[in-house]
Amino acid sequence: MIDERAQLGENVQIGQFVVIEADVYIGNDVEIDHHCVIKEGTIIEDGVKIKSFSLLGNSPVKNKKMARKPREDLQPLVIERDVVIGSHVTLYKGTTICEGALIADHVSVREQTKIGKQSIIGRHAMVEPDTFIGERVTIQTGTYVTGGTTIEDNAFLGPCCAMSNDKYMASGRGHHKGPVIREGAKIGHHASLLPRVEIGKGAVVGAGAVVTKDVLPDTTVVGNPAKPLITKK
Amino acid sequence: MIDERAQLGENVQIGQFVVIEADVYIGNDVEIDHHCVIKEGTIIEDGVKIKSFSLLGNSPVKNKKMARKPREDLQPLVIERDVVIGSHVTLYKGTTICEGALIADHVSVREQTKIGKQSIIGRHAMVEPDTFIGERVTIQTGTYVTGGTTIEDNAFLGPCCAMSNDKYMASGRGHHKGPVIREGAKIGHHASLLPRVEIGKGAVVGAGAVVTKDVLPDTTVVGNPAKPLITKK
Amino acid sequence: MIDERAQLGENVQIGQFVVIEADVYIGNDVEIDHHCVIKEGTIIEDGVKIKSFSLLGNSPVKNKKMARKPREDLQPLVIERDVVIGSHVTLYKGTTICEGALIADHVSVREQTKIGKQSIIGRHAMVEPDTFIGERVTIQTGTYVTGGTTIEDNAFLGPCCAMSNDKYMASGRGHHKGPVIREGAKIGHHASLLPRVEIGKGAVVGAGAVVTKDVLPDTTVVGNPAKPLITKK
């Protein structure tokens, strides 16, 4: 079911039961597997591959209870060249997935987010709005990236990490801001990062640590609350 | 593929490749996006919006190993007016989603559960059977709500929390019962709640805390195991 | 959309908008609900039931950044008799789901993995490649099983556990190896297991524990880092 106002390049392979809405742009050599939905206006560059049951270009929803209504004037979703997208993925409008990135199965990425070149977003990972992820970043399976987070180039987040951006937990106080993870920092699996903490360049957060304060560059922290690791001599 | 025994109201918008089975009731001004499946007997009231790839009215499954077989005499799934449902959602029979609630993308909610008016269930959250969630509750992205849990009005659960209802971990001993989270309590992200713990009215559980005992009203606990926060004077 | 080179047994029920590719083998009395995709060569034995939006026989993907490229010479996915598969499930080639196992909604299981007879993989659980799961194992909702893990018969993992297999977090050092969970061990919800730890036969890991060292058989550990529980007399 391809809308006649969609524009398709050469050598595009489209599976069964795919929906491509109006004003979608698809470059050359793109593979779209069975049952994908590409919403109006989405831009997909050359060489992109998309597995089954993925929804590209979704719009935010809201209800009365929501404190912060999502933006409605979003730009199209842009999928740059050679990106690979798994199955059952949801990507929102207003987001850019840069060249060669890999978005694995069951991932959802909200609006106004940038995922840098060659970065990997592991299966079932969740990325909130207004987040910046640099180049060659690895975010492993099941990790949650809160809204307003910055993750610099070459950082590594192990599986099932979590963080938040709201110190006062929906009290309506304060500005929402997520952690800052500096270049090449490594976060162990199942670690928790409190709002606004900065994980310094090259720092290491141990598995299961709860980070309540900034971590200095090239420092390793562990425990709940996380403290610098004292190496036994 | 709309079964002729389904009943549709006025101004219902239905996308491509949607399946609506027999005896489904759909009110007025409902939007059902591409590739949704509405199972037999499901009731959808006026003004409901449903994104792509969602499955409404699913039936429980079982295998030989399961200690507790799911009920088979379930009532229909009821989606009350103005509910918003995201993409890739699975909702079971025997559950009611009350007026104006928001069920975000990739959520699954099992049978015999009630989600109160205006409540928000964040993306990828998981809700087990026999659970009661009050009004204006927020459950953020990736949080797991175990079976037999009570969450009162205006409570807030941050992202990626977990809990359990089985102290003896499948030993066949004891009655399964989840936590009780009283009105307006706040649970920080990645916190863990043990079976049967009560989080008092207005209490606060810090991010990453492991709550092994009841928390008194208006009390803040942190750490593993969680203990009341001593404020430095 | 059933490829003419697929082979179907007797009494196979197939829903709407199902895709069955070439050289798929389907036994007798199989139920495949709406919108499923069965990829080329997949083997589905008698009595299997599959809910909507599931993708069986997926192939691994890769990008330039990936340190370890997935194998490309994988055997077909094999689903043995009487297996039950939920909705929105992704199962990869090269994996075997043994007789009577239950794979719940929103689960993804990667290649080269074996899930033993009668085992249960809870909703939203994630299983990485090269993992061996024994018989009658329970893995509850939202738990993450890393690559190269061994879980022996009758083990129990509560909801939202996590683990990892890479001590040096993508530094390129060391061999990736997950935990070993011995027969009948029980892991509480939201626990974290470090790479290579062995959880002894009949041992118990408390909820929210962070296990950094081996746990002896029939021993209970709690806390971060996890230590043996001292029972008060």
PDB file of C-alpha atoms in Angstrom, chain C residues 11-214:
ATOM      1  CA  ASN C  11      -5.339 -28.640  10.481  1.00  0.00           C
ATOM      2  CA  VAL C  12      -3.102 -25.552  10.374  1.00  0.00           C
ATOM      3  CA  GLN C  13      -4.968 -22.344  11.285  1.00  0.00           C
ATOM      4  CA  ILE C  14      -3.550 -19.186   9.746  1.00  0.00           C
ATOM      5  CA  GLY C  15      -4.834 -15.672  10.554  1.00  0.00           C
ATOM      6  CA  GLN C  16      -5.017 -12.574   8.357  1.00  0.00           C
ATOM      7  CA  PHE C  17      -1.978 -10.884   6.796  1.00  0.00           C
ATOM      8  CA  VAL C  18       0.415 -13.708   7.676  1.00  0.00           C
ATOM      9  CA  VAL C  19       3.621 -14.123   5.632  1.00  0.00           C
ATOM     10  CA  ILE C  20       5.124 -17.608   5.299  1.00  0.00           C
ATOM     11  CA  GLU C  21       8.290 -17.645   3.203  1.00  0.00           C
ATOM     12  CA  ALA C  22       9.857 -20.375   1.093  1.00  0.00           C
ATOM     13  CA  ASP C  23      10.917 -23.728   2.544  1.00  0.00           C
ATOM     14  CA  VAL C  24       9.148 -23.201   5.848  1.00  0.00           C
ATOM     15  CA  TYR C  25       7.977 -26.482   7.369  1.00  0.00           C
ATOM     16  CA  ILE C  26       4.833 -26.417   9.507  1.00  0.00           C
ATOM     17  CA  GLY C  27       3.515 -29.580  11.222  1.00  0.00           C
ATOM     18  CA  ASN C  28      -0.051 -30.520  12.131  1.00  0.00           C
ATOM     19  CA  ASP C  29      -2.452 -28.643  14.393  1.00  0.00           C
ATOM     20  CA  VAL C  30      -0.420 -25.418  14.385  1.00  0.00           C
ATOM     21  CA  GLU C  31      -2.128 -22.054  15.057  1.00  0.00           C
ATOM     22  CA  ILE C  32      -0.571 -18.898  13.597  1.00  0.00           C
ATOM     23  CA  ASP C  33      -2.480 -15.744  14.494  1.00  0.00           C
ATOM     24  CA  HIS C  34      -2.854 -12.558  12.418  1.00  0.00           C
ATOM     25  CA  HIS C  35       0.170 -10.636  11.127  1.00  0.00           C
ATOM     26  CA  CYS C  36       2.902 -13.182  11.844  1.00  0.00           C
ATOM     27  CA  VAL C  37       6.001 -13.454   9.659  1.00  0.00           C
ATOM     28  CA  ILE C  38       7.729 -16.846   9.300  1.00  0.00           C
ATOM     29  CA  LYS C  39      11.064 -16.430   7.517  1.00  0.00           C
ATOM     30  CA  GLU C  40      12.601 -18.805   5.006  1.00  0.00           C
ATOM     31  CA  GLY C  41      13.458 -22.302   6.201  1.00  0.00           C
ATOM     32  CA  THR C  42      11.945 -22.121   9.695  1.00  0.00           C
ATOM     33  CA  ILE C  43      10.775 -25.451  11.147  1.00  0.00           C
ATOM     34  CA  ILE C  44       7.604 -25.471  13.267  1.00  0.00           C
ATOM     35  CA  GLU C  45       6.538 -28.814  14.728  1.00  0.00           C
ATOM     36  CA  ASP C  46       3.074 -30.123  15.644  1.00  0.00           C
ATOM     37  CA  GLY C  47       0.799 -28.296  18.029  1.00  0.00           C
ATOM     38  CA  VAL C  48       2.701 -24.980  18.171  1.00  0.00           C
ATOM     39  CA  LYS C  49       0.668 -21.801  18.821  1.00  0.00           C
ATOM     40  CA  ILE C  50       1.896 -18.333  17.793  1.00  0.00           C
ATOM     41  CA  LYS C  51       0.206 -15.016  18.656  1.00  0.00           C
ATOM     42  CA  SER C  52       0.070 -11.924  16.450  1.00  0.00           C
ATOM     43  CA  PHE C  53       2.975  -9.780  15.196  1.00  0.00           C
ATOM     44  CA  SER C  54       5.658 -12.377  15.854  1.00  0.00           C
ATOM     45  CA  LEU C  55       8.710 -12.744  13.613  1.00  0.00           C
ATOM     46  CA  LEU C  56      10.240 -16.221  13.477  1.00  0.00           C
ATOM     47  CA  GLY C  57      13.568 -16.972  11.814  1.00  0.00           C
ATOM     48  CA  ASN C  58      15.071 -13.455  11.811  1.00  0.00           C
ATOM     49  CA  SER C  59      18.677 -12.984  10.620  1.00  0.00           C
ATOM     50  CA  PRO C  60      21.308 -11.041  12.595  1.00  0.00           C
ATOM     51  CA  VAL C  61      22.276  -7.561  11.428  1.00  0.00           C
ATOM     52  CA  LYS C  62      25.526  -5.642  11.820  1.00  0.00           C
ATOM     53  CA  ASN C  63      27.174  -2.277  11.299  1.00  0.00           C
ATOM     54  CA  LYS C  64      30.780  -1.093  10.973  1.00  0.00           C
ATOM     55  CA  LYS C  65      31.173  -0.279  14.681  1.00  0.00           C
ATOM     56  CA  MET C  66      30.368  -3.796  15.884  1.00  0.00           C
ATOM     57  CA  ALA C  67      33.354  -5.521  17.445  1.00  0.00           C
ATOM     58  CA  ARG C  68      31.971  -9.004  16.976  1.00  0.00           C
ATOM     59  CA  LYS C  69      30.183  -9.671  13.726  1.00  0.00           C
ATOM     60  CA  PRO C  70      27.314 -12.167  13.949  1.00  0.00           C
ATOM     61  CA  ARG C  71      27.625 -15.556  12.272  1.00  0.00           C
ATOM     62  CA  GLU C  72      26.087 -15.867   8.849  1.00  0.00           C
ATOM     63  CA  ASP C  73      26.045 -19.655   8.398  1.00  0.00           C
ATOM     64  CA  LEU C  74      23.161 -20.267  10.787  1.00  0.00           C
ATOM     65  CA  GLN C  75      20.909 -23.312  10.828  1.00  0.00           C
ATOM     66  CA  PRO C  76      17.127 -22.793  10.626  1.00  0.00           C
ATOM     67  CA  LEU C  77      15.117 -21.789  13.679  1.00  0.00           C
ATOM     68  CA  VAL C  78      13.457 -24.907  15.123  1.00  0.00           C
ATOM     69  CA  ILE C  79      10.275 -24.646  17.204  1.00  0.00           C
ATOM     70  CA  GLU C  80       9.585 -28.052  18.719  1.00  0.00           C
ATOM     71  CA  ARG C  81       6.149 -29.505  19.381  1.00  0.00           C
ATOM     72  CA  ASP C  82       3.630 -27.838  21.667  1.00  0.00           C
ATOM     73  CA  VAL C  83       5.664 -24.644  22.110  1.00  0.00           C
ATOM     74  CA  VAL C  84       3.557 -21.529  22.786  1.00  0.00           C
ATOM     75  CA  ILE C  85       4.775 -18.160  21.446  1.00  0.00           C
ATOM     76  CA  GLY C  86       3.212 -14.827  22.452  1.00  0.00           C
ATOM     77  CA  SER C  87       2.691 -11.626  20.475  1.00  0.00           C
ATOM     78  CA  HIS C  88       5.410  -9.268  19.155  1.00  0.00           C
ATOM     79  CA  VAL C  89       8.114 -11.920  19.612  1.00  0.00           C
ATOM     80  CA  THR C  90      11.377 -11.982  17.626  1.00  0.00           C
ATOM     81  CA  LEU C  91      13.225 -15.315  17.358  1.00  0.00           C
ATOM     82  CA  TYR C  92      16.442 -15.663  15.364  1.00  0.00           C
ATOM     83  CA  LYS C  93      17.781 -18.354  13.078  1.00  0.00           C
ATOM     84  CA  GLY C  94      20.138 -20.904  14.572  1.00  0.00           C
ATOM     85  CA  THR C  95      18.087 -21.248  17.755  1.00  0.00           C
ATOM     86  CA  THR C  96      16.015 -24.169  19.069  1.00  0.00           C
ATOM     87  CA  ILE C  97      12.972 -23.769  21.295  1.00  0.00           C
ATOM     88  CA  CYS C  98      12.374 -27.201  22.830  1.00  0.00           C
ATOM     89  CA  GLU C  99       9.128 -29.075  23.373  1.00  0.00           C
ATOM     90  CA  GLY C 100       6.465 -27.384  25.438  1.00  0.00           C
ATOM     91  CA  ALA C 101       8.413 -24.183  26.183  1.00  0.00           C
ATOM     92  CA  LEU C 102       6.549 -20.893  26.508  1.00  0.00           C
ATOM     93  CA  ILE C 103       7.931 -17.687  24.986  1.00  0.00           C
ATOM     94  CA  ALA C 104       5.769 -14.789  26.211  1.00  0.00           C
ATOM     95  CA  ASP C 105       4.845 -11.498  24.501  1.00  0.00           C
ATOM     96  CA  HIS C 106       7.507  -9.007  23.371  1.00  0.00           C
ATOM     97  CA  VAL C 107      10.409 -11.425  23.951  1.00  0.00           C
ATOM     98  CA  SER C 108      13.442 -11.460  21.697  1.00  0.00           C
ATOM     99  CA  VAL C 109      15.853 -14.396  21.480  1.00  0.00           C
ATOM    100  CA  ARG C 110      19.017 -14.184  19.378  1.00  0.00           C
ATOM    101  CA  GLU C 111      20.786 -16.850  17.353  1.00  0.00           C
ATOM    102  CA  GLN C 112      22.632 -20.002  18.532  1.00  0.00           C
ATOM    103  CA  THR C 113      20.567 -20.365  21.672  1.00  0.00           C
ATOM    104  CA  LYS C 114      18.739 -23.364  23.110  1.00  0.00           C
ATOM    105  CA  ILE C 115      15.742 -23.062  25.397  1.00  0.00           C
ATOM    106  CA  GLY C 116      14.959 -26.370  27.081  1.00  0.00           C
ATOM    107  CA  LYS C 117      11.754 -28.326  27.447  1.00  0.00           C
ATOM    108  CA  GLN C 118       8.895 -26.746  29.388  1.00  0.00           C
ATOM    109  CA  SER C 119      10.918 -23.621  30.203  1.00  0.00           C
ATOM    110  CA  ILE C 120       9.177 -20.254  30.435  1.00  0.00           C
ATOM    111  CA  ILE C 121      10.638 -17.016  29.065  1.00  0.00           C
ATOM    112  CA  GLY C 122       8.567 -14.152  30.524  1.00  0.00           C
ATOM    113  CA  ARG C 123       7.246 -11.126  28.673  1.00  0.00           C
ATOM    114  CA  HIS C 124       9.765  -8.577  27.356  1.00  0.00           C
ATOM    115  CA  ALA C 125      12.694 -10.837  28.330  1.00  0.00           C
ATOM    116  CA  MET C 126      15.812 -10.596  26.167  1.00  0.00           C
ATOM    117  CA  VAL C 127      18.150 -13.508  25.444  1.00  0.00           C
ATOM    118  CA  GLU C 128      21.501 -12.975  23.711  1.00  0.00           C
ATOM    119  CA  PRO C 129      23.369 -15.415  21.395  1.00  0.00           C
ATOM    120  CA  ASP C 130      25.236 -18.583  22.357  1.00  0.00           C
ATOM    121  CA  THR C 131      23.193 -19.177  25.485  1.00  0.00           C
ATOM    122  CA  PHE C 132      22.042 -22.491  26.907  1.00  0.00           C
ATOM    123  CA  ILE C 133      18.879 -22.636  28.999  1.00  0.00           C
ATOM    124  CA  GLY C 134      17.944 -26.008  30.504  1.00  0.00           C
ATOM    125  CA  GLU C 135      14.590 -27.677  31.177  1.00  0.00           C
ATOM    126  CA  ARG C 136      11.795 -26.313  33.350  1.00  0.00           C
ATOM    127  CA  VAL C 137      13.680 -23.041  33.846  1.00  0.00           C
ATOM    128  CA  THR C 138      11.627 -19.935  34.651  1.00  0.00           C
ATOM    129  CA  ILE C 139      12.877 -16.564  33.438  1.00  0.00           C
ATOM    130  CA  GLN C 140      10.426 -13.905  34.491  1.00  0.00           C
ATOM    131  CA  THR C 141       9.249 -10.718  32.807  1.00  0.00           C
ATOM    132  CA  GLY C 142      11.825  -8.178  31.661  1.00  0.00           C
ATOM    133  CA  THR C 143      14.936 -10.177  32.537  1.00  0.00           C
ATOM    134  CA  TYR C 144      18.051  -9.859  30.398  1.00  0.00           C
ATOM    135  CA  VAL C 145      20.180 -12.957  29.693  1.00  0.00           C
ATOM    136  CA  THR C 146      23.572 -12.039  28.239  1.00  0.00           C
ATOM    137  CA  GLY C 147      25.494 -13.924  25.562  1.00  0.00           C
ATOM    138  CA  GLY C 148      27.374 -17.076  26.501  1.00  0.00           C
ATOM    139  CA  THR C 149      25.267 -17.792  29.591  1.00  0.00           C
ATOM    140  CA  THR C 150      24.451 -21.232  31.005  1.00  0.00           C
ATOM    141  CA  ILE C 151      21.268 -21.709  33.038  1.00  0.00           C
ATOM    142  CA  GLU C 152      20.734 -25.252  34.290  1.00  0.00           C
ATOM    143  CA  ASP C 153      17.474 -27.171  34.815  1.00  0.00           C
ATOM    144  CA  ASN C 154      14.847 -25.865  37.221  1.00  0.00           C
ATOM    145  CA  ALA C 155      16.624 -22.554  37.845  1.00  0.00           C
ATOM    146  CA  PHE C 156      14.431 -19.529  38.551  1.00  0.00           C
ATOM    147  CA  LEU C 157      15.192 -15.926  37.580  1.00  0.00           C
ATOM    148  CA  GLY C 158      12.772 -13.323  38.918  1.00  0.00           C
ATOM    149  CA  PRO C 159      11.690 -10.271  36.921  1.00  0.00           C
ATOM    150  CA  CYS C 160      14.048  -7.560  35.628  1.00  0.00           C
ATOM    151  CA  CYS C 161      17.366  -9.254  36.403  1.00  0.00           C
ATOM    152  CA  ALA C 162      20.426  -8.245  34.404  1.00  0.00           C
ATOM    153  CA  MET C 163      23.882  -9.642  33.761  1.00  0.00           C
ATOM    154  CA  SER C 164      26.832  -9.093  31.472  1.00  0.00           C
ATOM    155  CA  ASN C 165      29.555 -11.092  29.781  1.00  0.00           C
ATOM    156  CA  ASP C 166      32.234  -8.490  29.177  1.00  0.00           C
ATOM    157  CA  LYS C 167      34.330  -7.561  32.192  1.00  0.00           C
ATOM    158  CA  TYR C 168      36.269  -4.938  30.257  1.00  0.00           C
ATOM    159  CA  MET C 169      33.238  -3.290  28.617  1.00  0.00           C
ATOM    160  CA  ALA C 170      34.084  -3.329  24.944  1.00  0.00           C
ATOM    161  CA  SER C 171      37.806  -2.711  25.415  1.00  0.00           C
ATOM    162  CA  GLY C 172      38.556  -5.649  23.171  1.00  0.00           C
ATOM    163  CA  ARG C 173      40.224  -7.496  26.060  1.00  0.00           C
ATOM    164  CA  GLY C 174      39.230 -10.909  27.397  1.00  0.00           C
ATOM    165  CA  HIS C 175      36.808 -13.551  26.226  1.00  0.00           C
ATOM    166  CA  HIS C 176      33.098 -12.782  26.551  1.00  0.00           C
ATOM    167  CA  LYS C 177      31.419 -15.212  28.940  1.00  0.00           C
ATOM    168  CA  GLY C 178      28.186 -14.863  30.875  1.00  0.00           C
ATOM    169  CA  PRO C 179      27.241 -16.281  34.281  1.00  0.00           C
ATOM    170  CA  VAL C 180      26.641 -19.948  35.069  1.00  0.00           C
ATOM    171  CA  ILE C 181      23.454 -20.547  37.044  1.00  0.00           C
ATOM    172  CA  ARG C 182      23.418 -24.051  38.460  1.00  0.00           C
ATOM    173  CA  GLU C 183      20.479 -26.393  38.889  1.00  0.00           C
ATOM    174  CA  GLY C 184      17.604 -25.058  40.905  1.00  0.00           C
ATOM    175  CA  ALA C 185      19.291 -21.764  41.872  1.00  0.00           C
ATOM    176  CA  LYS C 186      16.935 -18.828  42.452  1.00  0.00           C
ATOM    177  CA  ILE C 187      17.716 -15.229  41.491  1.00  0.00           C
ATOM    178  CA  GLY C 188      15.564 -12.480  43.035  1.00  0.00           C
ATOM    179  CA  HIS C 189      14.077  -9.683  40.961  1.00  0.00           C
ATOM    180  CA  HIS C 190      16.273  -6.843  39.747  1.00  0.00           C
ATOM    181  CA  ALA C 191      19.475  -8.674  40.736  1.00  0.00           C
ATOM    182  CA  SER C 192      22.684  -8.065  38.748  1.00  0.00           C
ATOM    183  CA  LEU C 193      25.196 -10.779  37.924  1.00  0.00           C
ATOM    184  CA  LEU C 194      28.732  -9.876  36.884  1.00  0.00           C
ATOM    185  CA  PRO C 195      30.464 -11.717  34.036  1.00  0.00           C
ATOM    186  CA  ARG C 196      31.482 -15.342  34.673  1.00  0.00           C
ATOM    187  CA  VAL C 197      30.057 -15.577  38.199  1.00  0.00           C
ATOM    188  CA  GLU C 198      28.785 -19.016  39.139  1.00  0.00           C
ATOM    189  CA  ILE C 199      25.599 -19.274  41.177  1.00  0.00           C
ATOM    190  CA  GLY C 200      25.807 -22.663  42.897  1.00  0.00           C
ATOM    191  CA  LYS C 201      23.213 -25.406  42.923  1.00  0.00           C
ATOM    192  CA  GLY C 202      20.255 -24.415  45.051  1.00  0.00           C
ATOM    193  CA  ALA C 203      21.737 -20.999  45.931  1.00  0.00           C
ATOM    194  CA  VAL C 204      19.520 -17.929  46.384  1.00  0.00           C
ATOM    195  CA  VAL C 205      20.346 -14.366  45.282  1.00  0.00           C
ATOM    196  CA  GLY C 206      18.260 -11.680  47.005  1.00  0.00           C
ATOM    197  CA  ALA C 207      16.271  -9.073  45.130  1.00  0.00           C
ATOM    198  CA  GLY C 208      18.412  -6.166  43.976  1.00  0.00           C
ATOM    199  CA  ALA C 209      21.697  -7.869  44.885  1.00  0.00           C
ATOM    200  CA  VAL C 210      24.820  -7.171  42.821  1.00  0.00           C
ATOM    201  CA  VAL C 211      26.745 -10.437  42.595  1.00  0.00           C
ATOM    202  CA  THR C 212      30.462  -9.862  41.996  1.00  0.00           C
ATOM    203  CA  LYS C 213      31.804 -13.262  43.115  1.00  0.00           C
ATOM    204  CA  ASP C 214      30.758 -16.896  42.884  1.00  0.00           C
TER     205      ASP C 214
END
